[in-house]
Coordinates of C-alpha atoms in Angstrom, one line a residue:
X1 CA -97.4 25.0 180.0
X2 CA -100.1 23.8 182.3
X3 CA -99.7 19.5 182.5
X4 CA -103.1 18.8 182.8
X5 CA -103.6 21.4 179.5
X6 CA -100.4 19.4 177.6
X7 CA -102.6 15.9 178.3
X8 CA -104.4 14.5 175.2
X9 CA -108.2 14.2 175.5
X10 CA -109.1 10.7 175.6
X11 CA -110.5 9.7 172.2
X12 CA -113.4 7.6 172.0
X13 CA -113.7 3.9 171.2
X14 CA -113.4 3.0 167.3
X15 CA -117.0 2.5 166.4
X16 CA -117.4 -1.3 165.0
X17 CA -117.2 -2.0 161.7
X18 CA -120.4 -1.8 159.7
X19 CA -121.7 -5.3 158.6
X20 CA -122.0 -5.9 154.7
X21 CA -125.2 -5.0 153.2
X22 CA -127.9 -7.3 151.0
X23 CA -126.0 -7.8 147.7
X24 CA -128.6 -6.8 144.8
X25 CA -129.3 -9.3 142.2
X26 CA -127.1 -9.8 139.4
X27 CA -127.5 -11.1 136.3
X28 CA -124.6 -11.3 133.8
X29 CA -126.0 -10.6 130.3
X30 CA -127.6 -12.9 128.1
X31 CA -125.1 -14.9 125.4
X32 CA -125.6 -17.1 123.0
X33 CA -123.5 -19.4 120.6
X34 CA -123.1 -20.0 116.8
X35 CA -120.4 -22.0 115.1
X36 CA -119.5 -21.2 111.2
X37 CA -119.1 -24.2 109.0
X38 CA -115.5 -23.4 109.3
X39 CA -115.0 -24.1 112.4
X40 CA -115.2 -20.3 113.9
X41 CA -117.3 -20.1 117.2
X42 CA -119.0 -17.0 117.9
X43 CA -120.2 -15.7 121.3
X44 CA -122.9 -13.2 121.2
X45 CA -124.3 -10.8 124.1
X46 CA -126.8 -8.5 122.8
X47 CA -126.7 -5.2 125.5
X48 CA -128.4 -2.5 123.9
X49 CA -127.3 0.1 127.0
X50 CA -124.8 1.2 125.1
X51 CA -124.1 2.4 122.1
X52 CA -121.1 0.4 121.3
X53 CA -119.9 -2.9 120.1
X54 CA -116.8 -4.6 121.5
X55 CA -115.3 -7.7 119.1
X56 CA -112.8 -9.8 120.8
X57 CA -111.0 -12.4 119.3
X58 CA -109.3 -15.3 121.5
X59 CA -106.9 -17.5 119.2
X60 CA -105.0 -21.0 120.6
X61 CA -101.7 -18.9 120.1
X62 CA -100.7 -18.3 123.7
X63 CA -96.9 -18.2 124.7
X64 CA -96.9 -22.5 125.6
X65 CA -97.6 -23.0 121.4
X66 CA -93.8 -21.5 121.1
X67 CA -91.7 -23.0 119.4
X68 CA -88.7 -24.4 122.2
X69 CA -85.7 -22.3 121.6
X70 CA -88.2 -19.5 120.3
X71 CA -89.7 -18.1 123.3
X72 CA -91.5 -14.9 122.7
X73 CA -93.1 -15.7 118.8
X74 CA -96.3 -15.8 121.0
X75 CA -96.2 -12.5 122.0
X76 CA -94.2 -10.2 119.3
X77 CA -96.4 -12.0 116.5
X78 CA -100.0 -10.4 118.8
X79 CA -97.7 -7.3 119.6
X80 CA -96.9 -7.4 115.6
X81 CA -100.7 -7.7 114.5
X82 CA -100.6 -3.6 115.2
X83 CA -98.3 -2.6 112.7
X84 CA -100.2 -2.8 109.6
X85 CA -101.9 -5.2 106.9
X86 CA -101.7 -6.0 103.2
X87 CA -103.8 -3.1 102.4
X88 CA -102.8 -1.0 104.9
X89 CA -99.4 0.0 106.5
X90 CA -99.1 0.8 110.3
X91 CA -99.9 4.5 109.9
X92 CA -103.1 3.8 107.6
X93 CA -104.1 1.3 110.1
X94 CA -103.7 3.6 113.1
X95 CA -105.8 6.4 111.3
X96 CA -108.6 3.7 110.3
X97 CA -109.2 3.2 113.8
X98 CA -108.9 6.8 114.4
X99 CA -111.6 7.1 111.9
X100 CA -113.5 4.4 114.2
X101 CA -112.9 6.3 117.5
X102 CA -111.3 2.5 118.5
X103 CA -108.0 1.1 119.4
X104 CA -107.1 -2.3 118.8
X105 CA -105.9 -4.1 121.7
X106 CA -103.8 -7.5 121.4
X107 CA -101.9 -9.4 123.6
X108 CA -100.9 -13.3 124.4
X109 CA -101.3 -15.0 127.9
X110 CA -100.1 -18.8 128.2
X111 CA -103.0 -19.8 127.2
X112 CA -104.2 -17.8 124.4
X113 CA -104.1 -14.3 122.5
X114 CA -106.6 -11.5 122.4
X115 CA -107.2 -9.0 119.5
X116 CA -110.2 -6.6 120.7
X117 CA -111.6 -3.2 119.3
X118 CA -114.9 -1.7 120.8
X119 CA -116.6 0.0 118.2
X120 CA -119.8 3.0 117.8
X121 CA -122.4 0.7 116.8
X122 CA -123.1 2.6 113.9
X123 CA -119.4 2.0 112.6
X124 CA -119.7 -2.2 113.1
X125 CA -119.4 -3.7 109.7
X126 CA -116.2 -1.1 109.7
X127 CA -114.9 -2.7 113.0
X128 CA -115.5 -6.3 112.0
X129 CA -113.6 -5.5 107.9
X130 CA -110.9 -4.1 110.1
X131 CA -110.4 -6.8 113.3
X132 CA -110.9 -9.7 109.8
X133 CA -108.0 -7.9 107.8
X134 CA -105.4 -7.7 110.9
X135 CA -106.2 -11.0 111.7
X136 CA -106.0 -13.1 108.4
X137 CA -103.7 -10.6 106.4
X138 CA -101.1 -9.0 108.8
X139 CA -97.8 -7.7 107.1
X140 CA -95.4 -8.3 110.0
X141 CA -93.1 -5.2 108.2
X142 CA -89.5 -6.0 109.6
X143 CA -88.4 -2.3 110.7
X144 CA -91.5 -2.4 112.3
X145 CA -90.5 -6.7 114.0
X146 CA -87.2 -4.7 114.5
X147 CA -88.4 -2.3 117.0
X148 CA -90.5 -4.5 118.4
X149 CA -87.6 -6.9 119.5
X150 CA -85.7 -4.1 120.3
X151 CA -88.4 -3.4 122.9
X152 CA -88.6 -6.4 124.2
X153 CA -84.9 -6.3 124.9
X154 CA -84.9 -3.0 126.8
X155 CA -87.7 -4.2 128.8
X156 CA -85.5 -7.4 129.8
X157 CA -82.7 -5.1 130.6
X158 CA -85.0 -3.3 133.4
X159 CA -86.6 -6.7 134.4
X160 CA -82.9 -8.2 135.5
X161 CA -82.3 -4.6 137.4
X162 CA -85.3 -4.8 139.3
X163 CA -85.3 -7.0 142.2
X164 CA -89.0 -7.2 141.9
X165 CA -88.4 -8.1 138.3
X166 CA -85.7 -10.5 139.2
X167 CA -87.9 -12.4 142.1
X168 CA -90.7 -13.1 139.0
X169 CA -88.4 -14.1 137.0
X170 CA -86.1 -16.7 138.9
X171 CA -89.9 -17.5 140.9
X172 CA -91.0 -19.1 137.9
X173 CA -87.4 -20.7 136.7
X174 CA -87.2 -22.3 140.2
X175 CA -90.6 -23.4 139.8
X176 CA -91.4 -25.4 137.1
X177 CA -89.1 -28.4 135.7
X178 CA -86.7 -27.4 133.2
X179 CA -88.8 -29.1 130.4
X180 CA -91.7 -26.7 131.4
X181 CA -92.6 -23.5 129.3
X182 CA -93.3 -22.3 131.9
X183 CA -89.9 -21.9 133.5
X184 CA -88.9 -19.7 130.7
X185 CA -90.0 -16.2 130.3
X186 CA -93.4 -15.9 128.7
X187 CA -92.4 -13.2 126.4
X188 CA -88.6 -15.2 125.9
X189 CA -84.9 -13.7 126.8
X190 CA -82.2 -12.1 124.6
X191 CA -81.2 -15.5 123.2
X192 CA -84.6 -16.8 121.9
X193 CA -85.9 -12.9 120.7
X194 CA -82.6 -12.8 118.4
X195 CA -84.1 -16.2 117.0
X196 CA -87.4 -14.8 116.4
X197 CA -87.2 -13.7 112.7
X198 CA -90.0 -12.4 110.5
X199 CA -90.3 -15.6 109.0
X200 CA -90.7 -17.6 112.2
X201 CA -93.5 -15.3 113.1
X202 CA -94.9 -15.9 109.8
X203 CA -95.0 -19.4 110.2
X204 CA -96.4 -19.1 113.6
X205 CA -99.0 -17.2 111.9
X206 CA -100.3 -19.0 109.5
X207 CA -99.7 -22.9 111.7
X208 CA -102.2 -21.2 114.7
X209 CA -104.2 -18.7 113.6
X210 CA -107.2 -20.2 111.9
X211 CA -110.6 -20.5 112.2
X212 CA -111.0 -23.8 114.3
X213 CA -108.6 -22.1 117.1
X214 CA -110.4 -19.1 117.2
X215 CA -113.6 -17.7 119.0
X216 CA -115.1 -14.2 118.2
X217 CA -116.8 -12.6 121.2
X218 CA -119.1 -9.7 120.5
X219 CA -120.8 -7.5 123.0
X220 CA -122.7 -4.8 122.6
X221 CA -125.9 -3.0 120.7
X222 CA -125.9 -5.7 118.2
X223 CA -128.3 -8.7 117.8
X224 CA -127.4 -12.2 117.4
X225 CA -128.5 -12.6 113.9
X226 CA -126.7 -9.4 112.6
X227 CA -123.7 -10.6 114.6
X228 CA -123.4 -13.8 113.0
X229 CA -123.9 -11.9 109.2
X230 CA -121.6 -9.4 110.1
X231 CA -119.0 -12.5 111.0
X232 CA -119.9 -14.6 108.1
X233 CA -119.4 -11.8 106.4
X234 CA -115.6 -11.4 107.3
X235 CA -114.5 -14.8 108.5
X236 CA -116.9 -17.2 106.4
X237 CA -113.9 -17.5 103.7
X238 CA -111.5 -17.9 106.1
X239 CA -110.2 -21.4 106.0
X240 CA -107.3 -23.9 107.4
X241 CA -106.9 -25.9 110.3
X242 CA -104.4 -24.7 113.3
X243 CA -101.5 -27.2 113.6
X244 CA -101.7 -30.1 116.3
X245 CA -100.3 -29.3 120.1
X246 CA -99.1 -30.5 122.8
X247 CA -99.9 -29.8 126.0
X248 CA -97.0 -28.0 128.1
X249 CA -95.1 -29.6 130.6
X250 CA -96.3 -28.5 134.2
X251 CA -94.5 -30.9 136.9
X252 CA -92.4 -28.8 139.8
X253 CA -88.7 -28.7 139.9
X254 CA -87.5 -29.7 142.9
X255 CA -89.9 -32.1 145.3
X256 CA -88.8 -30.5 148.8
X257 CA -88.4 -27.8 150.1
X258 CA -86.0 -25.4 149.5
X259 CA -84.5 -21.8 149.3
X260 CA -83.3 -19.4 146.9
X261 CA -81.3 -16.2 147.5
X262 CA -80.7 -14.4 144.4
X263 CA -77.4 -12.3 145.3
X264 CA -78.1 -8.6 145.1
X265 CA -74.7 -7.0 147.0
X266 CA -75.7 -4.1 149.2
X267 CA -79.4 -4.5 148.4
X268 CA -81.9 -2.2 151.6
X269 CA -84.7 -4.6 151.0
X270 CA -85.0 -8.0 149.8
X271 CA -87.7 -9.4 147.4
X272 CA -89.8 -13.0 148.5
X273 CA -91.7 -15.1 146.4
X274 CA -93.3 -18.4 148.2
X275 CA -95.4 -20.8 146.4
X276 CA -96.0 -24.0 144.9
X277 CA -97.2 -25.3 141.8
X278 CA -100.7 -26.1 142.0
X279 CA -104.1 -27.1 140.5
X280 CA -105.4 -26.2 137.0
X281 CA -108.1 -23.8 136.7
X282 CA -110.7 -26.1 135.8
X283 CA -110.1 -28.0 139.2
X284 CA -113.3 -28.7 140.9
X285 CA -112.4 -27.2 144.3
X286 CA -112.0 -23.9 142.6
X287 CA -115.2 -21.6 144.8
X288 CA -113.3 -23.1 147.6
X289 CA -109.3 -22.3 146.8
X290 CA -110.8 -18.7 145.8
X291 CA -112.2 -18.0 149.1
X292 CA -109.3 -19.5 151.1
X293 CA -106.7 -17.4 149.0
X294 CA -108.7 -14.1 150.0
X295 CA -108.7 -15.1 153.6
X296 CA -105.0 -16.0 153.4
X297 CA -103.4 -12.9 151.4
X298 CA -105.8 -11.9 148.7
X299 CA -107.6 -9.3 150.3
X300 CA -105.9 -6.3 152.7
X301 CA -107.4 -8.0 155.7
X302 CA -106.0 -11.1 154.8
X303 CA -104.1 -12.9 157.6
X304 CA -100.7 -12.6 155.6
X305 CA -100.9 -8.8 154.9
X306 CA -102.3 -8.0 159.0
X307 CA -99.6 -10.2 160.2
X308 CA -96.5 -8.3 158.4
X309 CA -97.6 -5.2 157.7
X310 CA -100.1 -4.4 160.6
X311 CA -98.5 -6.4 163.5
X312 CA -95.1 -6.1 162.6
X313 CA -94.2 -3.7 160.1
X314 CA -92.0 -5.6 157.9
X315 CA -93.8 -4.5 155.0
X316 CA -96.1 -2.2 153.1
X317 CA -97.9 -5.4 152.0
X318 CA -98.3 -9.2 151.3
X319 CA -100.2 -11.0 149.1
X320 CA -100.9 -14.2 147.7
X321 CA -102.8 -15.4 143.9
X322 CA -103.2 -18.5 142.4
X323 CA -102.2 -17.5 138.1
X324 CA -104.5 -19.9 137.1
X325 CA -103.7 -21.5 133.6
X326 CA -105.3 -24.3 132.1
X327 CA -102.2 -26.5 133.5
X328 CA -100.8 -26.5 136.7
X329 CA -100.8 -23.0 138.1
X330 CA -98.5 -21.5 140.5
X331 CA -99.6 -20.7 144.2
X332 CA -97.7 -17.5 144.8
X333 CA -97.1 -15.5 147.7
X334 CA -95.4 -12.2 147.5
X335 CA -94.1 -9.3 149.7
X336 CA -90.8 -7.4 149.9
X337 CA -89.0 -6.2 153.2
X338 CA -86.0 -4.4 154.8
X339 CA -83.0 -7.2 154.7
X340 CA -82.7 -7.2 158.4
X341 CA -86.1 -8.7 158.6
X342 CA -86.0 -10.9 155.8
X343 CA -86.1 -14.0 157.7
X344 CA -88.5 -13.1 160.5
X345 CA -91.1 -12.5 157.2
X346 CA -90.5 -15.8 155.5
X347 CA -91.1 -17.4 159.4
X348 CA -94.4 -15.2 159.3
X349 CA -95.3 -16.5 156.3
X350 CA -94.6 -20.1 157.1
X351 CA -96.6 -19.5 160.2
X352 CA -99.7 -18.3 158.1
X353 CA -99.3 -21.1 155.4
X354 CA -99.0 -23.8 158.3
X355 CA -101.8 -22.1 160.4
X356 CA -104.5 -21.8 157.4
X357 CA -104.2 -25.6 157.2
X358 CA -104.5 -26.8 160.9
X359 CA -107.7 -24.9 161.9
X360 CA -110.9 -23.8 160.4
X361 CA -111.3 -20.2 159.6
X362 CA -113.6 -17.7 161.3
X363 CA -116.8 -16.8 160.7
X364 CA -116.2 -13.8 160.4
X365 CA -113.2 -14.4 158.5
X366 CA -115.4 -16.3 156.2
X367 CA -118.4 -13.3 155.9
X368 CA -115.6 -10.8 155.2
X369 CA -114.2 -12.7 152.3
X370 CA -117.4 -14.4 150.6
X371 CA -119.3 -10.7 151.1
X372 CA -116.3 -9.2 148.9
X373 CA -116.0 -11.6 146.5
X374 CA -120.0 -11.5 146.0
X375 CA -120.0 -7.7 146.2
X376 CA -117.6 -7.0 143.1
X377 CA -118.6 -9.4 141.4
X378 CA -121.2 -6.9 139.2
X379 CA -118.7 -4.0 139.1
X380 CA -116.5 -6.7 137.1
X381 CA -118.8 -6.3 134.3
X382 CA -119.9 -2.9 133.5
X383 CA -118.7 -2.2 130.3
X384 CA -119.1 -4.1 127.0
X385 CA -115.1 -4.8 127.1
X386 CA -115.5 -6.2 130.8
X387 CA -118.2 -8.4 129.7
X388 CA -116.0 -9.5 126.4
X389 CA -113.4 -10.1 128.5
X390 CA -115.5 -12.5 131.2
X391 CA -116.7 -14.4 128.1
X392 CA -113.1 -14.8 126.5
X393 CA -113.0 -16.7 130.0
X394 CA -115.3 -19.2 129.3
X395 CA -113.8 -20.3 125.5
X396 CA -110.1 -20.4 127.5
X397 CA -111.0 -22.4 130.3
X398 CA -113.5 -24.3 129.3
X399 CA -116.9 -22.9 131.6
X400 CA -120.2 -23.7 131.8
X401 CA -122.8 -22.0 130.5
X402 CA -124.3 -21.0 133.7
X403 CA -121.0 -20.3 135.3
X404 CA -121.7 -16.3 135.6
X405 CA -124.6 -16.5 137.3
X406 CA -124.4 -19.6 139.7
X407 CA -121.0 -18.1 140.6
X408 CA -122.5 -15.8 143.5
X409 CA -124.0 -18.6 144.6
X410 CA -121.3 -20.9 144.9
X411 CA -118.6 -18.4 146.4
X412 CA -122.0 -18.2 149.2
X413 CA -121.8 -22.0 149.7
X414 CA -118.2 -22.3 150.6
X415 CA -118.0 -23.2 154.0
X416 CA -114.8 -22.8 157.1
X417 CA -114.8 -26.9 156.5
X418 CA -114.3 -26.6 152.9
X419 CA -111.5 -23.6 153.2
X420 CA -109.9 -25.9 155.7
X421 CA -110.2 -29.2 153.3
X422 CA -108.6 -27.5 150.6
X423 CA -106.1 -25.9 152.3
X424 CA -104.7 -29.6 153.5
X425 CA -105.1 -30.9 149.7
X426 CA -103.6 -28.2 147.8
X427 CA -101.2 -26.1 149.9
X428 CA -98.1 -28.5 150.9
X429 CA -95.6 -26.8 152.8
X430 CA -93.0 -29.6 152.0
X431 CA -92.5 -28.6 148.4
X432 CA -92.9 -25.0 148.5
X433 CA -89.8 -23.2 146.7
X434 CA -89.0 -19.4 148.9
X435 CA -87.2 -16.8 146.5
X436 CA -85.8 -14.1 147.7
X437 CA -83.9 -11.2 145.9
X438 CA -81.3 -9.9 148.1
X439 CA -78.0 -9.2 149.9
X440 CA -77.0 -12.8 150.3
X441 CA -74.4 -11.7 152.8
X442 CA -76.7 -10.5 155.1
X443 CA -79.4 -12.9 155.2
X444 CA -78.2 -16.2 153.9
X445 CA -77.4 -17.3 157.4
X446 CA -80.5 -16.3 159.2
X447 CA -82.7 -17.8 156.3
X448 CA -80.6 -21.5 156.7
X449 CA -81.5 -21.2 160.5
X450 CA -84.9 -21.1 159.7
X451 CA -84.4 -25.1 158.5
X452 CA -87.2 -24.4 155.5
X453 CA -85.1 -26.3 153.3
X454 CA -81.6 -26.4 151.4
X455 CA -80.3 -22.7 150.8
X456 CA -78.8 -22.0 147.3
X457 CA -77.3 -18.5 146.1
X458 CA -77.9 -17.4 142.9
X459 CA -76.1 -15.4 140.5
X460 CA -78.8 -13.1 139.0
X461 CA -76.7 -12.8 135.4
X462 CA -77.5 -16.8 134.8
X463 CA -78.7 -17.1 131.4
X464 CA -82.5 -16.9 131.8
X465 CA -82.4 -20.6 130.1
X466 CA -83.4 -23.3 132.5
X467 CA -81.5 -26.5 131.8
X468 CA -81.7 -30.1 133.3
X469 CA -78.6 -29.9 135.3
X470 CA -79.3 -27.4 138.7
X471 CA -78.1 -23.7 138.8
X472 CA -75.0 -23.5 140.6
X473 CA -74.4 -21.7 143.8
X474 CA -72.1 -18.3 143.5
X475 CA -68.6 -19.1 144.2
X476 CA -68.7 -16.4 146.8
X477 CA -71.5 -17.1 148.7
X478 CA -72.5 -21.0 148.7

């Protein structure tokens, strides 16, 4: 074949890319606030768009109320709240929300648990007699506690045989002190789940979920007043106060530096976690710790994920969050790689972290991030559940009144100083904890080279129990 014919035309320049637009304004809806002389708070946000009616429920019963030795009550009671009432067993509950066209959602963070159902508006006083019966009178049926724990045990199983599973798990033991909550699993291991009995769920029950340490949340075709009769209705009657608690523990483990290979023999790819603990998410700086963690992994064109995955291929993608909590919250970076570039990632990512904090960012670093985070910022809220949800926000954290719509606004104000201020205050690359999942054979050596800190190999079938005294090193590979 001709040569000049087998040449490949030259392709024209990559157009640039195309600035963001105006955002449009953005209101979030409307909300007010009632409280019941028992002590029930009631959100209200009248959106007559929609036909529907979504009641959410946020109870102080999160997973740092367990009892210690009982991780996991927290979660399989919420889980539990599903399988039927005093009137009604699991199967008549299912139908009765058939009947409603509605599911019933539950679940427990940390920091609280959610019971939701959305609702035809035409079917609300059904959906508030149904959300008020599974949440003061649930039956907690043990076949039905049985299965639940049985679940929870087969999802542990595939948790310790995933090394992605593995990294979250041994992320957060390595984390947190061993008096923490949070260095235990937030839905708790074999041991504590095989302590969890009917009756401890029970008690949990009936110590947390009560009127003062719960808010109701409705959105939807509904108006305030009818709102607060339908809730009266349900919940006026409902009486107790939740038991007294303490706040959970959220101080780091170790004060330096340090690394933690979690032996996986033969393992192609190894898993890395990087962080810190942090601040709460009522910190002050948070506008400013939101936009720096977009620049630095939280969006695709974030530092991290164009330095591994676009300059050097180590990965499909990196990342970094903040999981805010009311305490302490975990800085987290997280990616996962061949072994044979295991180390030259973790260097990466030390070179991001340190870089982040010795230079102020781009402006258009800077427009790219704060145009995102404005931009979504309506789509988050285009249902009645979504808007639920962003008002279950505001009871957990604590959040002003104003705080949906001056948030635009204040992600717009964060400046490269400010991204670069709180980058030096609250990322500290002398205490950050690296965890990786992986053939410890192969990459030990090249990761102690790196001199981030102390290695230490882990046996990945420790007890999921963190204790005062340090996790041993392997035999075979310390």
């Amino acid at each position: 074949m001709n040569a000049e014919l087998m040449k490949s035309p030259a392709l024209p320049p990559a157009p640039s890319r195309p600035g963001p637009g105006t955002p449009r304004p953005y209101r979030f809806p409307h909300f007010e606030s009632r409280v019941l002389p028992n002590g029930l708070r009631i959100l209200v946000a009248p959106i007559h768009a929609y036909p529907v009616v979504t009641i959410l429920a946020v109870i102080e019963a999160g997973a740092t109320r367990d009892p210690r030795n009982c991780e996991g009550v927290a979660q399989l009671a919420t889980r539990a709240l599903n399988e039927g009432t005093r009137t009604m067993s699991s199967l008549e509950l299912a139908q009765r929300l058939e009947m409603l066209g509605s599911t019933l959602d539950t679940g427990a963070d940390w920091d609280s648990a959610i019971v939701q159902l959305t609702a035809l508006a035409s079917r609300v006083d059904d959906g508030f007699s149904v959300l008020a019966e599974v949440l003061r009178e649930p039956a907690f049926p043990e076949h039905e506690l049985e299965r639940l724990r049985a679940e929870r045990l087969s999802d542990l199983a595939q948790l310790r045989a995933e090394p992605r599973g593995l990294a979250d798990v041994f992320f957060s033991r390595l984390l947190y002190a061993p008096a923490s909550r949070f260095a235990r699993l937030a839905g708790g291991d074999e041991a504590s789940i095989a302590r969890v009995t009917r009756d401890r769920i029970t008690a949990y029950h009936a110590a947390f979920y009560r009127p003062s340490a719960t808010a109701l949340i409705i959105a939807g075709d509904i108006t305030v007043d009818e709102a607060v009769r339908q809730t009266s209705r349900c919940f006026g009657d409902w009486s107790g106060a939740a038991a007294p608690a303490s706040e959970p523990v959220d101080s780091q483990r170790f004060d330096n530096a340090r690394v933690h290979i979690v032996h996986k023999a033969d393992a192609p790819q190894s898993e890395l976690r990087v962080g810190h603990v942090a601040v709460p998410r009522s910190h002050e700086d948070y506008f400013p710790l939101v936009v720096m963690n977009a620049i630095l992994g939280g969006l695709f064109s974030s530092r991290l994920n164009l330095n591994l995955r676009e300059e050097h291929a180590y990965t499909y993608g990196a990342h970094s969050a903040f999981d805010w909590r009311r305490a302490a919250s975990p800085f987290e970076i997280s990616t996962a790689v061949e072994t044979a570039v295991t180390a030259d990632a973790l260097r990466e990512i030390m070179t991001e972290f340190t870089r982040i904090r010795e230079a102020p960012v781009t402006e258009a670093e800077l427009s790219l991030a704060t145009s995102y985070l404005i931009g979504v910022f309506p789509i988050r809220f285009e249902s009645t559940a979504a808007v639920a949800g962003g008002l279950a926000n505001v009871e957990i954290f604590g959040l002003p009144g104003d705080y949906f719509d001056t948030y635009r606004d204040r992600v717009r104000a964060v400046t490269a100083d400010d991204v670069l201020r709180v980058a030096n205050t609250h990322l500290d690359p002398t205490r950050l904890q690296a965890v990786v999942v992986g053939d410890a054979g192969a990459i030990r050596e090249s990761l102690a080279a790196l001199g981030v800190g102390p290695v230490t190999v882990y046996d990945p079938s420790e007890p999921d129990v963190a204790t005062d005294v340090p996790v041993e090193p392997s035999a075979s590979h310390s």
